mmCIF file of C-alpha atoms in Angstrom:
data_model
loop_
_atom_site.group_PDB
_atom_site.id
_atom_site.type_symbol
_atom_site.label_atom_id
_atom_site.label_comp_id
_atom_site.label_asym_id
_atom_site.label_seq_id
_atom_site.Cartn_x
_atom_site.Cartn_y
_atom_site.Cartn_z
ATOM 1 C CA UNK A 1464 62.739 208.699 -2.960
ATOM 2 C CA UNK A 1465 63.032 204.778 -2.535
ATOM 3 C CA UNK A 1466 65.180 203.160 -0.600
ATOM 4 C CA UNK A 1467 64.916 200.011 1.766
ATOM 5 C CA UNK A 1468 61.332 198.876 3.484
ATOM 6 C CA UNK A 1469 60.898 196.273 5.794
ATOM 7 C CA UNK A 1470 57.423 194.825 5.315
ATOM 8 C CA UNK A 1471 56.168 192.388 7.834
ATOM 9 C CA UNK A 1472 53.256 189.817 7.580
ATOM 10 C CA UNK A 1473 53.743 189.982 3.769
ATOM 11 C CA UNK A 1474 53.088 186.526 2.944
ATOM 12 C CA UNK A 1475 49.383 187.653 2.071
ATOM 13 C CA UNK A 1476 46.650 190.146 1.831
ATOM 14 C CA UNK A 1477 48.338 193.840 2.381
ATOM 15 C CA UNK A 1478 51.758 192.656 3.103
ATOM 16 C CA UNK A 1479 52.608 191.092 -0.585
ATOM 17 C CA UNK A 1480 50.644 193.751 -2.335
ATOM 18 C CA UNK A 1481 52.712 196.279 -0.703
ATOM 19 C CA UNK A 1482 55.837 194.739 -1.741
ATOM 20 C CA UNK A 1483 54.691 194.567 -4.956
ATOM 21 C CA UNK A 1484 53.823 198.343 -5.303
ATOM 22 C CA UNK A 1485 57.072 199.199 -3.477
ATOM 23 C CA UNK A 1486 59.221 197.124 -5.636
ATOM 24 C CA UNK A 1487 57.823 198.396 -8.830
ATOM 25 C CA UNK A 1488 58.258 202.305 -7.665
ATOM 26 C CA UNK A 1489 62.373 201.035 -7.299
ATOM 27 C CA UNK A 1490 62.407 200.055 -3.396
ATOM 28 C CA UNK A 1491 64.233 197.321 -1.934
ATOM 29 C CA UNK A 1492 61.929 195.305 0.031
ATOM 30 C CA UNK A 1493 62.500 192.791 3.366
ATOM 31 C CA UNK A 1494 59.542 190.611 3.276
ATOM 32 C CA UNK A 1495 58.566 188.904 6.840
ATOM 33 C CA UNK A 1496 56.266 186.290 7.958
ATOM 34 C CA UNK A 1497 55.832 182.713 8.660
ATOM 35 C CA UNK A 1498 55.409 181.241 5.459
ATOM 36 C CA UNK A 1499 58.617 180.520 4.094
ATOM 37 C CA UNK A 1500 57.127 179.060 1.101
ATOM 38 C CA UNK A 1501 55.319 181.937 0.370
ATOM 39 C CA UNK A 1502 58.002 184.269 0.505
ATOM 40 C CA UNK A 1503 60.092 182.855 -1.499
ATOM 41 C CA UNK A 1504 57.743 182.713 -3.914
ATOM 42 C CA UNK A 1505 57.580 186.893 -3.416
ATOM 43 C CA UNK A 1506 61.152 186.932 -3.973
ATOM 44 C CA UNK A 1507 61.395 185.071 -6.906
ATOM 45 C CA UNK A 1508 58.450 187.052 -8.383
ATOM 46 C CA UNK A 1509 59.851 190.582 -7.356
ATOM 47 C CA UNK A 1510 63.121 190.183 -8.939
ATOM 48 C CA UNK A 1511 65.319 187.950 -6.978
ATOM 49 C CA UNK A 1512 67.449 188.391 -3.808
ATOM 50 C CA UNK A 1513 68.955 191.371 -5.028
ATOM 51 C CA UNK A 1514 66.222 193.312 -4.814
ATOM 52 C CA UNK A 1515 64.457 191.423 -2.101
ATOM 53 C CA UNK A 1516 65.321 189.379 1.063
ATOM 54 C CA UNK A 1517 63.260 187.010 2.750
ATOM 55 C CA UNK A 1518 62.878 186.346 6.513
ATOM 56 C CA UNK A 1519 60.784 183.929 7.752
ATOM 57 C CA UNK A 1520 59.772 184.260 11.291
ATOM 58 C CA UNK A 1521 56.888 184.249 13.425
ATOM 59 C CA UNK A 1522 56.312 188.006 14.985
ATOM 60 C CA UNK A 1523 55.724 186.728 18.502
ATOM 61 C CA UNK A 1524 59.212 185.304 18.614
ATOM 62 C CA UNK A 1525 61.492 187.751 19.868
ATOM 63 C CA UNK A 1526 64.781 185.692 19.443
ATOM 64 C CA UNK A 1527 63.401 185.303 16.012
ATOM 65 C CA UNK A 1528 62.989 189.055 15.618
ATOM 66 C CA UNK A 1529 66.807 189.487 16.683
ATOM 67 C CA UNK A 1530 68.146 186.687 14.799
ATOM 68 C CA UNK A 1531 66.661 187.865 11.372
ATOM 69 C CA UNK A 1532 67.398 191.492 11.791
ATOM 70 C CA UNK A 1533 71.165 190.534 12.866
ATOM 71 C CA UNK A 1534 71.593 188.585 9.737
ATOM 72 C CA UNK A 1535 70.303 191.026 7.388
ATOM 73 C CA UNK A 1536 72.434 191.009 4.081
ATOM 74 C CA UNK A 1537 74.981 193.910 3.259
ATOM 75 C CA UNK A 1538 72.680 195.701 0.796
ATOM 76 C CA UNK A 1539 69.437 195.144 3.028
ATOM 77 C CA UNK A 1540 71.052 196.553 6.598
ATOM 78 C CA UNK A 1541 70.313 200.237 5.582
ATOM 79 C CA UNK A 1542 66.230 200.217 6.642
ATOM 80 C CA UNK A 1543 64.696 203.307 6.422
ATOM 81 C CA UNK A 1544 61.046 202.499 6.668
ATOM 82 C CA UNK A 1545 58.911 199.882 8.846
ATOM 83 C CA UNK A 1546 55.988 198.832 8.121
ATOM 84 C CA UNK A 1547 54.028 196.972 10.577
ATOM 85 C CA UNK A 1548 51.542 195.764 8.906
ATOM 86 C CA UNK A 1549 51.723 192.031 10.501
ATOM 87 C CA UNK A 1550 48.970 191.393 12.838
ATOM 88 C CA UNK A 1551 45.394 189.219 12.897
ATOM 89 C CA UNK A 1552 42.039 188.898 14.816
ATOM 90 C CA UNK A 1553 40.889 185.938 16.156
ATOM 91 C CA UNK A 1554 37.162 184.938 16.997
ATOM 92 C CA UNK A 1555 33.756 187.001 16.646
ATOM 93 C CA UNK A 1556 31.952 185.802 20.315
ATOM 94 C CA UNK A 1557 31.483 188.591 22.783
ATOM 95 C CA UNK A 1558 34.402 188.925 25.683
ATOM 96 C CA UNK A 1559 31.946 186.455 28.028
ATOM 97 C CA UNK A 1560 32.022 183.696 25.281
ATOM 98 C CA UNK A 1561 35.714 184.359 24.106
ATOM 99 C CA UNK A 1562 38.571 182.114 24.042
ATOM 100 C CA UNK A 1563 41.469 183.621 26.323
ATOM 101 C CA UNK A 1564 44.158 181.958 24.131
ATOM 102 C CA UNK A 1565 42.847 183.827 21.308
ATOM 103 C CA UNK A 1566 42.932 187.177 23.229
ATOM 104 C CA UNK A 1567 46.880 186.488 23.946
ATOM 105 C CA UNK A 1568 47.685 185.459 20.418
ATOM 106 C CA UNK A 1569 45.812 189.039 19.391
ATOM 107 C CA UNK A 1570 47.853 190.545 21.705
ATOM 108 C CA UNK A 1571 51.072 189.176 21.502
ATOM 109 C CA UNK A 1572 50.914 189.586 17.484
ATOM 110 C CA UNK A 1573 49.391 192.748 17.191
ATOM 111 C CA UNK A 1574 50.661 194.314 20.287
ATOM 112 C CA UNK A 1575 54.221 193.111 21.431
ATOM 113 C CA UNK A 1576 55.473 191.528 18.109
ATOM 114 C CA UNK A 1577 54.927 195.384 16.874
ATOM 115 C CA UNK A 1578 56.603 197.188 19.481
ATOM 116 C CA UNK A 1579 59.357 194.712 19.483
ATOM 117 C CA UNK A 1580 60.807 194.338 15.876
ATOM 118 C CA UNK A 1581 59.550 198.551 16.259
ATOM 119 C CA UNK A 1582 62.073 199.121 19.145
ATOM 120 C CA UNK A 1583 64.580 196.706 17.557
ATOM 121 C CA UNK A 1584 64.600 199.210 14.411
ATOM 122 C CA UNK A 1585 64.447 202.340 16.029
ATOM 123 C CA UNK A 1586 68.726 203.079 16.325
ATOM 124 C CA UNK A 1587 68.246 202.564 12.457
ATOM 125 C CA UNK A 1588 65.475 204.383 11.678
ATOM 126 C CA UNK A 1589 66.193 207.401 13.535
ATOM 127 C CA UNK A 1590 70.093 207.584 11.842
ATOM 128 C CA UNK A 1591 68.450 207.308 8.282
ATOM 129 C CA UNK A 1592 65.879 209.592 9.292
ATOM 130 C CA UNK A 1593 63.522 206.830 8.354
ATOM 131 C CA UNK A 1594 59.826 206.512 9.020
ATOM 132 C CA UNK A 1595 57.504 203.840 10.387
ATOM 133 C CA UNK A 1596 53.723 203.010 8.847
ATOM 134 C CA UNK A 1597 51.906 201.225 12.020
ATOM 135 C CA UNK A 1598 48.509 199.398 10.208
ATOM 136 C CA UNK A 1599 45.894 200.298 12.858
ATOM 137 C CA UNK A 1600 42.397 199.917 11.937
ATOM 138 C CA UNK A 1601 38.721 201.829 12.695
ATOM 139 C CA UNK A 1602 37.936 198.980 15.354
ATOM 140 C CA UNK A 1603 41.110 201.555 17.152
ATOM 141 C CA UNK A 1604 38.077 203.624 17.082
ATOM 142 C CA UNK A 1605 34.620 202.749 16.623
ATOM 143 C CA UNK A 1606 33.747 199.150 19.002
ATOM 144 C CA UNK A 1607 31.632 196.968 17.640
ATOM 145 C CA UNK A 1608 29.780 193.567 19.131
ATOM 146 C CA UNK A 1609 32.672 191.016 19.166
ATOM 147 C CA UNK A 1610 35.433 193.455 18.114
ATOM 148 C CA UNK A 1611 36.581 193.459 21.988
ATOM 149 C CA UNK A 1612 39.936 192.446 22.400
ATOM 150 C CA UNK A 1613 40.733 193.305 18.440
ATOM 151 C CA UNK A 1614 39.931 196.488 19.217
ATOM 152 C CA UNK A 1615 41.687 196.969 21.880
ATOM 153 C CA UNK A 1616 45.041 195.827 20.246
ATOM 154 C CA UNK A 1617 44.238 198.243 17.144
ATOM 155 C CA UNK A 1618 43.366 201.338 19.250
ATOM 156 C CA UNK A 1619 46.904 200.389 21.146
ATOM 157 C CA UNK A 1620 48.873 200.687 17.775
ATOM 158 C CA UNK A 1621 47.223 204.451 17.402
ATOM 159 C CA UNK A 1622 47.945 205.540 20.643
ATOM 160 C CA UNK A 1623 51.526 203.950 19.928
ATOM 161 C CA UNK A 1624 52.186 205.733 16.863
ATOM 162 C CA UNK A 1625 50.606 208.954 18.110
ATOM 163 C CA UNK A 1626 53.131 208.341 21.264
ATOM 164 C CA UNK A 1627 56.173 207.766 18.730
ATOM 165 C CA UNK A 1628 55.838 210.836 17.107
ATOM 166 C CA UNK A 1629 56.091 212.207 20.575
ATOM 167 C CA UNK A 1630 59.077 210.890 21.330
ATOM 168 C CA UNK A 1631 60.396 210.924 18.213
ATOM 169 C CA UNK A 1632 60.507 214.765 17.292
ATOM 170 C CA UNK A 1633 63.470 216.477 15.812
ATOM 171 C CA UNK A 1634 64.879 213.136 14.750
ATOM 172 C CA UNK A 1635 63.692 213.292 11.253
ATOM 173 C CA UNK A 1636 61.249 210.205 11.807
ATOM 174 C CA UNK A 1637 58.039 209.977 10.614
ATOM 175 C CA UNK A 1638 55.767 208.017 12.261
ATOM 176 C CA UNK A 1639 51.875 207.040 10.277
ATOM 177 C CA UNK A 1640 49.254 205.239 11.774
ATOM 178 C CA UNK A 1641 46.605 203.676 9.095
ATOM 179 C CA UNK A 1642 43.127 202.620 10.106
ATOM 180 C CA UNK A 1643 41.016 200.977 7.487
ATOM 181 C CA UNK A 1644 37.584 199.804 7.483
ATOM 182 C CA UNK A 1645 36.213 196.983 5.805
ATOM 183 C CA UNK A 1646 39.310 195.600 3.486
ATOM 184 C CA UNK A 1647 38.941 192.072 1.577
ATOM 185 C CA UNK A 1648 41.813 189.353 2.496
ATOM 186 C CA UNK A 1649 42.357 186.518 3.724
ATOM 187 C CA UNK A 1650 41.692 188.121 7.196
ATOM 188 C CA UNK A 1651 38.630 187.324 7.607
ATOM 189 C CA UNK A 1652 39.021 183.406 6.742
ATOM 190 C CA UNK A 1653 41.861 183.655 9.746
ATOM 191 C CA UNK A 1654 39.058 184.955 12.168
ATOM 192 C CA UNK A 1655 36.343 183.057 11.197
ATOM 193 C CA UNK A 1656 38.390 179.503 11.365
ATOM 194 C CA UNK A 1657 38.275 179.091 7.421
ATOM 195 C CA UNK A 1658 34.488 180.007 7.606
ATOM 196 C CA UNK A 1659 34.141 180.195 3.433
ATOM 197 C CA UNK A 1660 30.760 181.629 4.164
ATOM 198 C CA UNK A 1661 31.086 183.801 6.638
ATOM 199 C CA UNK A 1662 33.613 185.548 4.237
ATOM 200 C CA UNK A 1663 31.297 185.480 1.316
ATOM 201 C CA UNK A 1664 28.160 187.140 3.593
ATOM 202 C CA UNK A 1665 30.788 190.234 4.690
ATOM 203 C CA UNK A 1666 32.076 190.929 1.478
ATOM 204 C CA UNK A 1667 28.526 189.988 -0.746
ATOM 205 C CA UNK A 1668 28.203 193.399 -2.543
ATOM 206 C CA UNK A 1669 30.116 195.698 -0.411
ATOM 207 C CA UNK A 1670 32.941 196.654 -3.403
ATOM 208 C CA UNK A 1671 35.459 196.505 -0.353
ATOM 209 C CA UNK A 1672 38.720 197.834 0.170
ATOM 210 C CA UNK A 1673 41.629 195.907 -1.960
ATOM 211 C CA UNK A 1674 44.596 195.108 -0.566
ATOM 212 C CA UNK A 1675 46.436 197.087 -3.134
ATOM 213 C CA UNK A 1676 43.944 200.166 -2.017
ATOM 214 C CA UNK A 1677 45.909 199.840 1.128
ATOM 215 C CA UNK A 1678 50.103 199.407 -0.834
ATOM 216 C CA UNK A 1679 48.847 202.478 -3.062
ATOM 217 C CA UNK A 1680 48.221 204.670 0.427
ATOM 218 C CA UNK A 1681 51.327 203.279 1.778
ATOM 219 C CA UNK A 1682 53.960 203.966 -1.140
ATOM 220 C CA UNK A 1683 52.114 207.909 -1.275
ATOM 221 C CA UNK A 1684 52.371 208.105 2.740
ATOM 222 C CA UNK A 1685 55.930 206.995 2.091
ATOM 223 C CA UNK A 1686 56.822 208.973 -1.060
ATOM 224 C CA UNK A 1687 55.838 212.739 0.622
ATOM 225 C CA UNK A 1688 58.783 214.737 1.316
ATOM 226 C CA UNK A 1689 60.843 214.280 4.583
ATOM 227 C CA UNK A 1690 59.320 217.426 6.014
ATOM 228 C CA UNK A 1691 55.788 215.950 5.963
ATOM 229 C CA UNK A 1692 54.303 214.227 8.714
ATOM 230 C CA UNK A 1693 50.919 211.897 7.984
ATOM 231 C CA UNK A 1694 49.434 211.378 11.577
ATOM 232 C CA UNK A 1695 46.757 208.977 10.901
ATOM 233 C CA UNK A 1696 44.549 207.899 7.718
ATOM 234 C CA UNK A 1697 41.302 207.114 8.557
ATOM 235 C CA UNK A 1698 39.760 205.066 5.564
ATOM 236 C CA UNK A 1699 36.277 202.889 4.529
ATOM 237 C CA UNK A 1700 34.883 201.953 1.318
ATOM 238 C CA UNK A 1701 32.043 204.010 0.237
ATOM 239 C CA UNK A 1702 29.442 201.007 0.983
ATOM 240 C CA UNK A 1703 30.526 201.110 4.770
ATOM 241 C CA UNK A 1704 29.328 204.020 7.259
ATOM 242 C CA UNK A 1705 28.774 204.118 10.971
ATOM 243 C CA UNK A 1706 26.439 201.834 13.140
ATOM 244 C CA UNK A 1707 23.446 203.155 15.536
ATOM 245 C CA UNK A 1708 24.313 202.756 19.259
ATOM 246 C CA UNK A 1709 22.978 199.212 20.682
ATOM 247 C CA UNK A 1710 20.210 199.509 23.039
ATOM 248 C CA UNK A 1711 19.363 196.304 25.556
ATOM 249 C CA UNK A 1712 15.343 196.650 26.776
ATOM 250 C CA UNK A 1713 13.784 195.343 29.445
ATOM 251 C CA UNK A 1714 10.640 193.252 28.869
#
């Protein structure tokens, strides 16, 4: 049944293909991110601001957070599902070569902007007997060379979403955590520093994962009835499997 999702980071990539797929199955969509431009560009294309409100804000700022949630319009108050799908990763150099401000923008992004516009939600979400889609990924799972800190913020938002539904029981809320593998976006040109290249050698051949691979798993994650419960989706493209263990020899 549709009703009223919050969508943040949808200024690209996953984010504005899921409000796309949402709106067209009848939701009501809140589009977040920084790009003001962008989303009102989403809202214009979706309908208008009837069906779609726009708040630009950067996930890191709490006040921000507050500010746009307190002046959400009449219609667009009633949220009754979250998705978190705002987040980035920074840098490919192992943890001895990494930049530390990188590691805190990871973290603050993918790690306390989550939990805080999650928290902020919650009172909502558990009266409408909402539900919350966290956007984990494999790297929550399997490490690989230069994945470090990434990794560690994406394995936080599975053990976070694994913890919700803890806490969460007998409220009605369901709580999803989604971990894909190799998905094509503008992702990687944010981690690679605009590397054109770099993007073209990851993606060369590998028929990837769309973003709208990603809204269609959302919107069916989100359409089940209330008494089901998605834990965790676990997803690659056919093309991508699992790597051998590293071994370092001595000469």
């Amino acid at each position: 049944m549709a009703g009223t999702v919050l969508i943040t980071g949808a200024t690209a990539g996953f984010g504005a293909a899921t409000a796309r797929k949402f709106r067209a199955a009848g939701w009501k969509a809140i589009v977040t991110g920084r790009r003001a431009d962008r989303l009102a560009t989403l809202v214009e294309e979706l309908g208008g601001s009837e069906h779609v409100h726009a708040a630009a804000f950067d996930i890191q700022d709490e006040a921000a957070i507050d500010a746009a949630i307190d002046s959400l319009p009449e219609g667009f108050r009633g949220v009754d599902l979250l998705i978190n799908n705002a987040g980035l990763a920074l840098g490919t150099a192992p943890a001895q070569k990494s930049d530390l401000g990188q590691w805190r923008t990871m973290i603050a992004t993918n790690v306390t902007g989550l939990v805080t516009i999650t928290h902020r939600l919650l009172p909502t979400l558990i009266e409408r007997k909402g539900a919350i889609i966290n956007l984990s990924s494999v790297a929550a799972t399997y490490p690989y060379a230069g994945g470090n800190v990434y990794g560690g913020t994406k394995a936080f938002v599975r053990q976070f979403s694994l913890g919700l539904r803890s806490d969460l029981a007998g409220t009605g809320v369901r709580v999803t955590s989604i971990e894909p593998g190799l998905c094509e976006s503008e992702f990687t040109l944010v981690r690679t520093g605009g590397d054109q290249a770099a993007y073209d050698a990851l993606y060369g051949g590998a028929n990837a994962i769309q973003p709208v691979d990603i809204a269609e798993t959302l919107l069916w994650v989100a359409s089940l009835p209330p008494h089901m419960n998605i834990n965790a989706i676990e997803m690659m493209p056919v093309s991508q499997s699992f790597a051998g263990f590293q071994i370092a020899r001595t000469k």
